[in-house]
Coordinates of C-alpha atoms in Angstrom, one line a residue:
L21 CA -26.0 -11.0 -10.7
D22 CA -24.3 -14.4 -11.0
T23 CA -22.4 -15.0 -7.7
V24 CA -21.3 -13.0 -4.6
F25 CA -18.0 -14.4 -3.5
V26 CA -16.9 -13.5 0.0
M27 CA -13.3 -14.5 0.7
D28 CA -13.2 -14.9 4.5
Q29 CA -9.5 -14.8 5.7
G30 CA -10.1 -13.3 9.2
K31 CA -10.3 -14.7 12.7
D32 CA -13.8 -13.5 13.2
K33 CA -15.8 -15.4 10.7
V34 CA -18.5 -13.8 8.6
T35 CA -20.8 -16.7 9.2
D36 CA -20.6 -16.1 13.0
S37 CA -22.0 -12.6 12.7
A38 CA -25.6 -12.0 13.9
H39 CA -26.2 -10.3 10.6
F40 CA -25.2 -13.2 8.4
P41 CA -28.6 -15.1 8.3
S42 CA -30.4 -12.0 6.9
A43 CA -27.6 -11.4 4.3
K44 CA -27.7 -15.0 3.4
A45 CA -31.5 -15.0 3.0
G46 CA -31.3 -11.9 0.8
L47 CA -28.8 -13.5 -1.6
G48 CA -29.9 -17.1 -1.4
D49 CA -27.9 -19.5 -3.6
K50 CA -26.0 -16.6 -5.1
L51 CA -23.9 -16.2 -2.0
R52 CA -20.7 -18.2 -1.6
V53 CA -18.5 -17.7 1.5
I54 CA -15.0 -19.2 1.0
V55 CA -12.9 -19.6 4.1
Q56 CA -9.1 -19.6 3.5
G57 CA -5.8 -18.6 5.2
N58 CA -4.8 -15.0 5.4
L59 CA -3.3 -14.5 2.0
G60 CA -3.9 -10.7 2.0
G61 CA -5.8 -8.7 -0.6
S62 CA -4.1 -10.2 -3.5
G63 CA -4.8 -13.7 -2.3
G64 CA -8.5 -12.9 -1.7
Y65 CA -8.9 -11.1 -5.0
A66 CA -7.0 -13.9 -6.9
R67 CA -9.3 -16.5 -5.3
G68 CA -12.4 -14.6 -6.5
Q69 CA -10.8 -14.2 -10.0
L70 CA -9.9 -17.9 -10.2
E71 CA -13.4 -18.9 -9.1
S72 CA -14.9 -16.6 -11.7
V73 CA -12.8 -17.9 -14.5
R74 CA -13.5 -21.6 -13.5
K75 CA -17.2 -21.0 -13.2
G76 CA -17.3 -19.3 -16.5
T77 CA -20.8 -18.0 -16.2
A78 CA -20.3 -14.3 -15.4
T79 CA -19.2 -11.6 -17.9
Y80 CA -17.4 -9.6 -15.3
A81 CA -15.7 -9.9 -11.9
M82 CA -16.1 -6.9 -9.7
M83 CA -13.2 -6.3 -7.2
M84 CA -14.4 -4.6 -4.0
D85 CA -12.7 -4.0 -0.7
D86 CA -14.3 -5.5 2.5
D87 CA -14.4 -2.2 4.4
V88 CA -16.3 0.0 1.9
V89 CA -19.9 1.4 1.9
C90 CA -21.3 0.5 -1.4
E91 CA -24.0 2.1 -3.4
P92 CA -25.6 -0.6 -5.6
E93 CA -26.6 1.9 -8.2
G94 CA -22.9 2.4 -8.9
I95 CA -22.5 -1.3 -9.7
I96 CA -25.3 -1.1 -12.2
R97 CA -23.8 1.9 -13.9
A98 CA -20.3 0.3 -14.1
V99 CA -21.7 -2.8 -15.6
T100 CA -23.8 -0.8 -18.1
F101 CA -20.8 1.1 -19.2
G102 CA -18.8 -2.2 -19.6
H103 CA -21.6 -3.5 -21.8
L104 CA -21.5 -0.4 -24.0
A105 CA -17.8 -0.4 -24.5
K106 CA -16.6 -1.5 -28.0
R107 CA -13.9 -3.7 -26.6
P108 CA -13.3 -5.3 -23.2
T109 CA -12.6 -2.5 -20.8
I110 CA -11.6 -2.4 -17.1
V111 CA -14.2 -0.1 -15.4
G112 CA -13.1 1.5 -12.1
G113 CA -15.2 3.5 -9.6
H114 CA -14.5 6.6 -7.6
M115 CA -13.7 6.5 -3.9
F116 CA -15.3 9.0 -1.5
N117 CA -14.1 9.8 2.0
L118 CA -16.0 7.7 4.5
Y119 CA -15.5 10.3 7.2
S120 CA -16.5 13.3 4.9
R121 CA -19.1 11.9 2.6
S122 CA -19.1 14.7 0.0
E123 CA -15.3 14.5 -0.5
L124 CA -14.0 12.7 -3.6
H125 CA -10.7 11.2 -2.2
S126 CA -9.4 9.0 -5.0
F127 CA -10.2 7.4 -8.3
G128 CA -8.2 6.4 -11.4
E129 CA -4.5 7.3 -11.3
I130 CA -1.4 7.3 -13.4
V131 CA 2.0 5.9 -12.8
Q132 CA 4.8 8.5 -13.0
P133 CA 7.2 6.3 -15.1
W134 CA 10.5 7.9 -14.0
R135 CA 9.8 7.6 -10.3
F136 CA 7.5 4.7 -10.8
W137 CA 5.0 6.0 -8.2
W138 CA 1.2 6.5 -8.5
Q139 CA -0.4 9.9 -8.6
T140 CA -3.5 11.8 -9.6
R141 CA -3.2 13.3 -13.1
L142 CA -1.6 16.7 -13.1
D143 CA -4.9 18.2 -14.5
G144 CA -6.9 16.6 -11.6
Y145 CA -7.4 17.1 -7.9
S146 CA -7.5 14.9 -4.8
D147 CA -9.9 15.5 -1.9
W148 CA -12.3 17.5 -4.0
D149 CA -15.2 18.5 -1.8
F150 CA -18.6 18.6 -3.6
A151 CA -20.1 20.4 -0.6
A152 CA -18.0 23.4 -1.6
R153 CA -18.2 23.1 -5.4
N154 CA -20.9 20.9 -7.0
L155 CA -20.4 18.7 -10.0
R156 CA -21.7 21.2 -12.6
S157 CA -19.1 23.8 -11.5
S158 CA -16.2 21.3 -11.2
R159 CA -15.1 21.8 -14.8
W160 CA -12.0 19.5 -14.5
L161 CA -14.4 16.5 -14.1
H162 CA -16.2 17.2 -17.4
K163 CA -13.5 15.9 -19.7
R164 CA -11.9 12.7 -20.6
A165 CA -8.8 11.8 -18.5
D166 CA -6.8 8.7 -19.4
V167 CA -5.5 6.7 -16.4
D168 CA -3.2 3.7 -16.0
F169 CA -5.2 1.9 -13.3
N170 CA -8.1 2.1 -10.8
G171 CA -7.8 0.9 -7.2
W172 CA -9.5 -2.4 -6.4
F173 CA -11.7 -0.7 -3.8
M174 CA -14.2 -0.9 -6.7
C175 CA -13.1 -2.2 -10.1
L176 CA -15.0 -4.2 -12.8
I177 CA -12.8 -6.6 -14.8
P178 CA -14.2 -8.5 -17.8
R179 CA -13.7 -12.2 -17.4
V180 CA -12.1 -12.4 -20.8
V181 CA -9.3 -10.1 -19.5
L182 CA -8.6 -12.4 -16.6
E183 CA -8.5 -15.4 -19.1
Q184 CA -6.1 -13.6 -21.4
I185 CA -3.6 -11.8 -19.1
G186 CA -3.8 -13.9 -15.9
L187 CA -4.8 -13.2 -12.3
S188 CA -3.4 -10.9 -9.6
L189 CA 0.3 -11.0 -8.7
P190 CA 0.9 -13.1 -5.5
I191 CA 2.1 -10.1 -3.5
F192 CA -0.3 -10.1 -0.4
I193 CA -1.3 -6.4 -0.5
K194 CA -0.3 -3.1 -2.3
W195 CA 0.5 -2.6 -5.9
D196 CA -1.6 -5.6 -7.2
D197 CA -4.2 -3.3 -8.7
L198 CA -1.6 -1.0 -10.2
E199 CA 0.4 -3.8 -11.8
F200 CA -2.8 -5.4 -13.2
G201 CA -3.8 -2.1 -14.8
L202 CA -0.5 -1.7 -16.5
R203 CA -0.5 -5.3 -17.6
G204 CA -4.0 -4.9 -19.1
K205 CA -2.9 -1.7 -20.8
Q206 CA 0.1 -3.6 -22.4
H207 CA -2.4 -6.2 -23.8
G208 CA -4.8 -3.6 -25.2
F209 CA -7.3 -3.5 -22.4
P210 CA -7.8 0.1 -21.2
T211 CA -8.9 1.3 -17.7
V212 CA -11.8 3.7 -17.5
T213 CA -12.6 5.4 -14.3
F214 CA -16.4 6.0 -14.5
P215 CA -18.1 8.9 -12.7
G216 CA -21.3 7.7 -11.0
A217 CA -19.8 4.4 -9.9
A218 CA -18.4 4.9 -6.4
V219 CA -17.9 3.6 -2.9
W220 CA -17.0 5.2 0.4
H221 CA -13.8 4.2 2.1
V222 CA -11.4 5.3 4.9
P223 CA -9.0 7.8 3.3
W224 CA -5.4 6.9 2.8
T225 CA -4.4 9.9 5.0
D226 CA -5.8 8.1 8.0
K227 CA -3.4 5.2 7.6
N228 CA 0.2 4.7 8.6
D229 CA 1.2 2.3 5.9
A230 CA 4.5 4.0 5.1
V231 CA 6.2 3.0 8.4
D232 CA 4.3 0.0 9.9
W233 CA 4.3 -3.6 8.7
Q234 CA 2.8 -2.5 5.4
A235 CA 6.1 -0.7 4.5
Y236 CA 7.6 -4.1 3.6
F237 CA 4.9 -4.8 1.0
H238 CA 4.8 -1.3 -0.3
H239 CA 8.6 -1.4 -0.9
R240 CA 8.9 -4.9 -2.3
N241 CA 5.9 -4.7 -4.5
R242 CA 6.8 -1.3 -5.9
F243 CA 10.2 -2.8 -7.1
I244 CA 8.5 -5.9 -8.5
S245 CA 6.0 -3.8 -10.5
A246 CA 8.9 -1.6 -11.7
L247 CA 10.9 -4.6 -12.8
L248 CA 7.9 -5.8 -14.8
H249 CA 6.8 -2.5 -16.3
S250 CA 9.4 0.4 -16.0
P251 CA 10.4 1.7 -19.4
Y252 CA 13.7 3.0 -18.1
P253 CA 17.0 1.2 -17.7
G254 CA 17.6 0.5 -14.0
G255 CA 14.0 1.6 -13.2
G256 CA 14.6 5.3 -13.7
R257 CA 14.9 7.1 -10.4
L258 CA 13.6 4.3 -8.3
V259 CA 16.8 2.9 -6.8
R260 CA 18.1 6.3 -6.0
E261 CA 14.8 7.4 -4.4
S262 CA 14.7 4.2 -2.4
L263 CA 18.2 4.9 -1.0
N264 CA 17.1 8.5 -0.1
H265 CA 14.0 7.2 1.7
Q266 CA 16.1 4.7 3.6
I267 CA 18.3 7.5 4.9
K268 CA 15.3 9.6 5.7
H269 CA 13.9 6.7 7.9
L270 CA 17.3 6.3 9.5
V271 CA 17.6 9.9 10.6
S272 CA 13.9 9.6 11.7
L273 CA 14.9 6.8 14.2
Q274 CA 12.5 4.4 12.4
Y275 CA 14.9 1.4 12.5
S276 CA 12.1 -1.2 12.2
T277 CA 11.0 0.4 9.0
V278 CA 14.5 0.4 7.6
E279 CA 15.0 -3.2 8.6
I280 CA 11.8 -4.5 6.9
R281 CA 12.5 -2.4 3.8
H282 CA 15.9 -4.1 3.6
Q283 CA 14.1 -7.5 3.8
A284 CA 11.8 -6.4 1.1
L285 CA 14.7 -5.7 -1.3
L286 CA 16.4 -8.9 -0.4
D287 CA 13.2 -10.8 -1.3
V288 CA 13.1 -8.9 -4.6
L289 CA 16.6 -10.2 -5.3
A290 CA 15.4 -13.7 -4.5
G291 CA 13.4 -13.7 -7.8
P292 CA 9.8 -14.1 -8.9
Y293 CA 9.3 -17.8 -8.1
A294 CA 9.6 -17.3 -4.4
L295 CA 6.5 -15.1 -4.2
H296 CA 3.8 -17.9 -4.1
E297 CA 5.9 -19.7 -1.4
Q298 CA 6.2 -16.6 0.7
L299 CA 2.5 -15.6 0.5
P300 CA 1.0 -17.5 3.5
G301 CA 3.7 -16.7 6.1
K302 CA 5.3 -13.4 5.2
L303 CA 3.0 -11.2 7.2
A304 CA 3.7 -13.1 10.5
E305 CA 7.4 -13.2 9.7
V306 CA 7.5 -9.4 9.1
N307 CA 5.5 -8.6 12.3
A308 CA 7.6 -10.9 14.5
F309 CA 10.8 -9.4 13.2
R310 CA 9.9 -5.7 13.6
K311 CA 8.5 -6.1 17.1
Q312 CA 12.1 -6.3 18.5
F313 CA 12.5 -2.5 17.8
T314 CA 11.0 0.1 20.2
D315 CA 9.7 2.2 17.3
A316 CA 7.4 -0.7 16.4
Q317 CA 6.1 -1.4 19.9
L318 CA 2.8 0.4 20.2
H319 CA 1.2 1.3 23.5
T320 CA -2.3 2.7 24.1
D321 CA -1.6 3.9 27.6
P322 CA 0.3 7.2 27.8
D323 CA 1.6 6.2 31.3
T324 CA 3.6 3.4 29.7
F325 CA 6.3 5.9 28.7
P326 CA 8.6 7.8 31.0
P327 CA 7.9 11.5 31.5
I328 CA 9.3 14.0 29.0
R329 CA 12.6 15.6 30.1
R330 CA 15.3 17.6 28.3
T331 CA 18.7 18.8 29.4
K332 CA 18.1 22.1 27.6
P333 CA 14.8 23.8 26.8
P334 CA 13.7 24.2 23.2
R335 CA 15.5 27.0 21.3
K336 CA 13.6 30.2 21.7
G337 CA 10.8 28.3 23.3
K338 CA 9.7 26.7 20.1
G339 CA 8.3 23.2 20.6
P340 CA 7.8 20.4 18.1
G341 CA 5.6 21.2 15.1
T342 CA 5.4 25.0 15.7
E343 CA 7.0 25.9 12.4
I344 CA 7.8 24.4 9.0
P345 CA 11.4 25.0 7.9
G346 CA 12.0 26.5 4.4
R347 CA 13.6 24.6 1.5
L348 CA 17.1 25.9 2.3
S349 CA 16.8 24.9 5.9
Q350 CA 15.5 21.4 5.0
L351 CA 18.4 21.0 2.6
L352 CA 20.9 21.9 5.3
T353 CA 19.2 19.5 7.7
A354 CA 19.3 16.8 5.1
G355 CA 23.0 17.3 4.7
M356 CA 23.8 17.4 8.4
A357 CA 21.4 14.9 9.9
P358 CA 23.1 11.7 8.7
I359 CA 26.4 13.0 10.2
R360 CA 24.6 14.0 13.5
Q361 CA 23.4 10.4 13.9
L362 CA 27.0 9.3 14.5
R363 CA 27.4 11.4 17.6
P364 CA 26.9 9.9 21.1
V365 CA 23.3 10.2 22.5
R366 CA 22.6 12.5 25.3
E367 CA 22.5 10.6 28.6
L368 CA 19.2 11.9 29.8
S369 CA 17.5 10.8 26.6
K370 CA 18.3 7.2 27.4
E371 CA 15.8 7.3 30.3
H372 CA 13.4 10.1 29.3
P373 CA 12.0 11.0 25.9
E374 CA 12.9 14.5 24.8
A375 CA 9.6 15.3 23.1
E376 CA 6.1 13.9 22.2
L377 CA 5.0 14.3 18.6
A378 CA 1.7 13.7 16.9
A379 CA 1.9 11.7 13.7
M380 CA 1.3 14.8 11.5
D381 CA 4.2 16.6 13.2
A382 CA 6.6 13.7 13.1
K383 CA 8.5 14.8 9.9
W384 CA 12.0 13.6 9.3
Y385 CA 13.5 17.1 9.8
R386 CA 12.0 17.3 13.3
L387 CA 12.8 13.7 14.4
A388 CA 16.4 14.1 13.2
T389 CA 17.0 16.6 16.0
Y390 CA 16.0 14.3 18.8
D391 CA 17.8 11.5 20.6
S392 CA 14.4 10.0 21.7
A393 CA 10.8 10.9 21.2
I394 CA 7.3 9.5 21.7
V395 CA 5.4 9.4 18.3
S396 CA 1.7 8.8 18.0
M397 CA 0.1 6.8 15.2
N398 CA -2.1 8.5 12.6
D399 CA -5.4 7.6 14.3
G400 CA -4.1 8.8 17.7
S401 CA -5.0 5.5 19.4
S402 CA -1.4 4.5 20.3
A403 CA 2.2 5.6 20.3
A404 CA 5.7 4.3 20.1
L405 CA 9.1 5.3 21.6
Y406 CA 11.8 6.3 19.1
Q407 CA 15.4 6.1 20.3
R408 CA 18.6 6.9 18.5
D409 CA 21.2 4.2 18.4
P410 CA 24.5 5.3 16.6
A411 CA 25.9 1.7 16.4
H412 CA 22.7 0.4 14.8
Y413 CA 22.6 3.4 12.5
R414 CA 26.1 2.7 11.2
E415 CA 25.2 -1.0 10.6
L416 CA 22.0 -0.2 8.8
L417 CA 23.6 2.6 6.7
K418 CA 26.3 0.3 5.5
K419 CA 23.7 -2.4 4.6
T420 CA 21.5 0.1 2.8
V421 CA 24.4 1.2 0.5
A422 CA 25.4 -2.4 -0.2
I423 CA 21.8 -3.6 -1.1
H424 CA 21.1 -0.7 -3.4
A425 CA 24.4 -1.1 -5.2
E426 CA 23.5 -4.8 -5.8
L427 CA 20.0 -3.8 -7.0
R428 CA 21.4 -1.3 -9.5
R429 CA 24.0 -3.9 -10.7
E430 CA 21.4 -6.7 -11.0
W431 CA 18.5 -4.7 -12.5
P432 CA 18.8 -5.9 -16.1
R433 CA 19.0 -9.6 -15.1
L434 CA 16.1 -9.2 -12.6
A435 CA 13.9 -7.3 -15.1
E436 CA 14.3 -10.1 -17.6
E437 CA 13.7 -12.8 -15.0
Y438 CA 10.5 -11.2 -13.6
R439 CA 9.0 -10.4 -17.1
A440 CA 9.7 -14.0 -18.3
A441 CA 8.0 -15.4 -15.2
L442 CA 4.9 -13.1 -15.1
G443 CA 2.7 -15.4 -17.1
D444 CA 3.6 -18.4 -14.9
I445 CA 3.1 -16.8 -11.5
T446 CA -0.2 -15.1 -12.4
S447 CA -1.7 -18.2 -14.1
P448 CA -4.7 -20.0 -12.7
E449 CA -2.6 -23.1 -12.4
A450 CA 0.0 -21.4 -10.1
W451 CA -2.7 -20.0 -8.0
E452 CA -4.5 -23.3 -7.7
K453 CA -1.3 -24.8 -6.2
T454 CA -1.0 -22.0 -3.6
L455 CA -4.8 -22.2 -2.8
A456 CA -4.9 -26.0 -2.7
P457 CA -5.1 -26.3 1.1
W458 CA -8.4 -24.3 1.0
M459 CA -9.9 -25.5 -2.2
T460 CA -11.4 -28.8 -1.0
A461 CA -14.8 -27.3 0.1
G462 CA -17.7 -27.7 -2.3
P463 CA -19.9 -25.0 -3.8
D464 CA -21.9 -24.6 -0.6
D465 CA -19.1 -23.3 1.5
A466 CA -21.3 -20.9 3.4
E467 CA -23.6 -23.8 4.4
A468 CA -20.7 -25.9 5.6
A469 CA -19.2 -23.0 7.6
D470 CA -22.6 -22.3 9.0
D471 CA -23.1 -25.8 10.1

C-alpha cells in the first residue's frame, strides 16, 4: 500500500469525526486527506488520479466510492490479478446490495451502442441472490464475459493507463467511469470484472436519480459520452430516445426534470471547453433553478399538503397502482396523453391533489391521468406535489422539439469538436488549472486540517 487519498469535498469534514484519530493512527503517514471544493465524483476521482500520476510511486490507483463497505481481501485479489495480467488491465470489482448482503447487484457492464445506454450482458443477471443459489450452481458466472467498463464503486486502474489516456472527464458525476472504460478500450486497455473482488453499496433501485438534480448530469454526460464514442451517425437512437423521454416527463408533470434536461442539452451544445469552467458551480445552479417548480419541492411532513379530493371517484373503484396496463393500453395512453395535457385543468385539482402515489407506482401512464398528485421519493422520506400546467406544457414541448432538432443537425460538428478536445480536457495540465484553488496544501494535508 503506497498512499490512501481521501478527497474531502463535504461540509462535515472527515478530520472532525470522532473516529478519525484511530483511522489516522492505523494508516500513519500513508494517509493523506485532501480538502477541496465540491467538484463531484469526477472531481474527487480526478484529484486522486492526478496525485497518483504526480507521485509516480504506485503501480495502480484504486477508485472507490465513499459510501461502500469494503472487504480488504477483495483489494488484494484485484491487485494480484492486475500483476498477473500480460498487459495493463483495468480490474473492476463486483457490487453487492448493502441492504441484502447476499445479493449481487451490479458489476461490469456493456454499452448498448445503438441506444448508448449501459446494461448487464444479455447472458448475465442483475440482483442475483446467492442465498437462493450459491456460486457453484450459478453456471452463468463460470465463464468469461467481456465488458466495456466497471463502475468506480471499486475499480483498479494501472497508473500507466492514466499516464497514456488521461484522467476522468470533468463532468461532476455520472458516466465518468463508463467513458473512461470506453476510452481505455479504444487504446487497447481492456476492463476485467474480477469475481472475488467486491464491495457492498446502496442499490441503484433505492435512488431517484432519473428525476432529481442528478437528471441534469445523467442527460448531459450521456450525450457527451455518445459524442465521444458512439459508432453511429447522429448517435444512433439517442436523440430520438431523448425526445421521447422528455415527452414522458412532460405528461408525468415533472416540469423541473424537463427544464434541467433542457439545460443539459444546451450545455452540450456549448462545447467541451466549457466543462472545466462549469464544474465548481453547476450543482448549485441546477438546484437553485429547479426549486422554483413544485415537483422539485420536497416535504417530509405529510400535513404540508392539502387533503386528497376528487370531483369523481376512481373508475370502477380502482385506485392508483392497482393494475398494470397492457402494451396496447400503454400505446393508446402514449398517443393520447400529450393531447390531454392541452386541456384545461379541473378546478378542484388546483387546490386539492387528486391522488397520492408511492414512487414505485408513479409511472408515466398513471401520472398522465391526473391534474395534480402527491408523489413520494424512492426512500419514502419525503414527497412533492405534481401539478399540471397546460401553458407551461406548451412552452416546454416547443422548446423540446427545437433543441432536439438542433442537436440532430449539429451532431457531426459536435462529435468532431468533442473528440478533438478529449486529450486536452482530460489532461493533468487541464485538471491542475481547475484544482489550483485547492492545491496549495503540502503533503501533510491531514495534519494541517487536524490542526
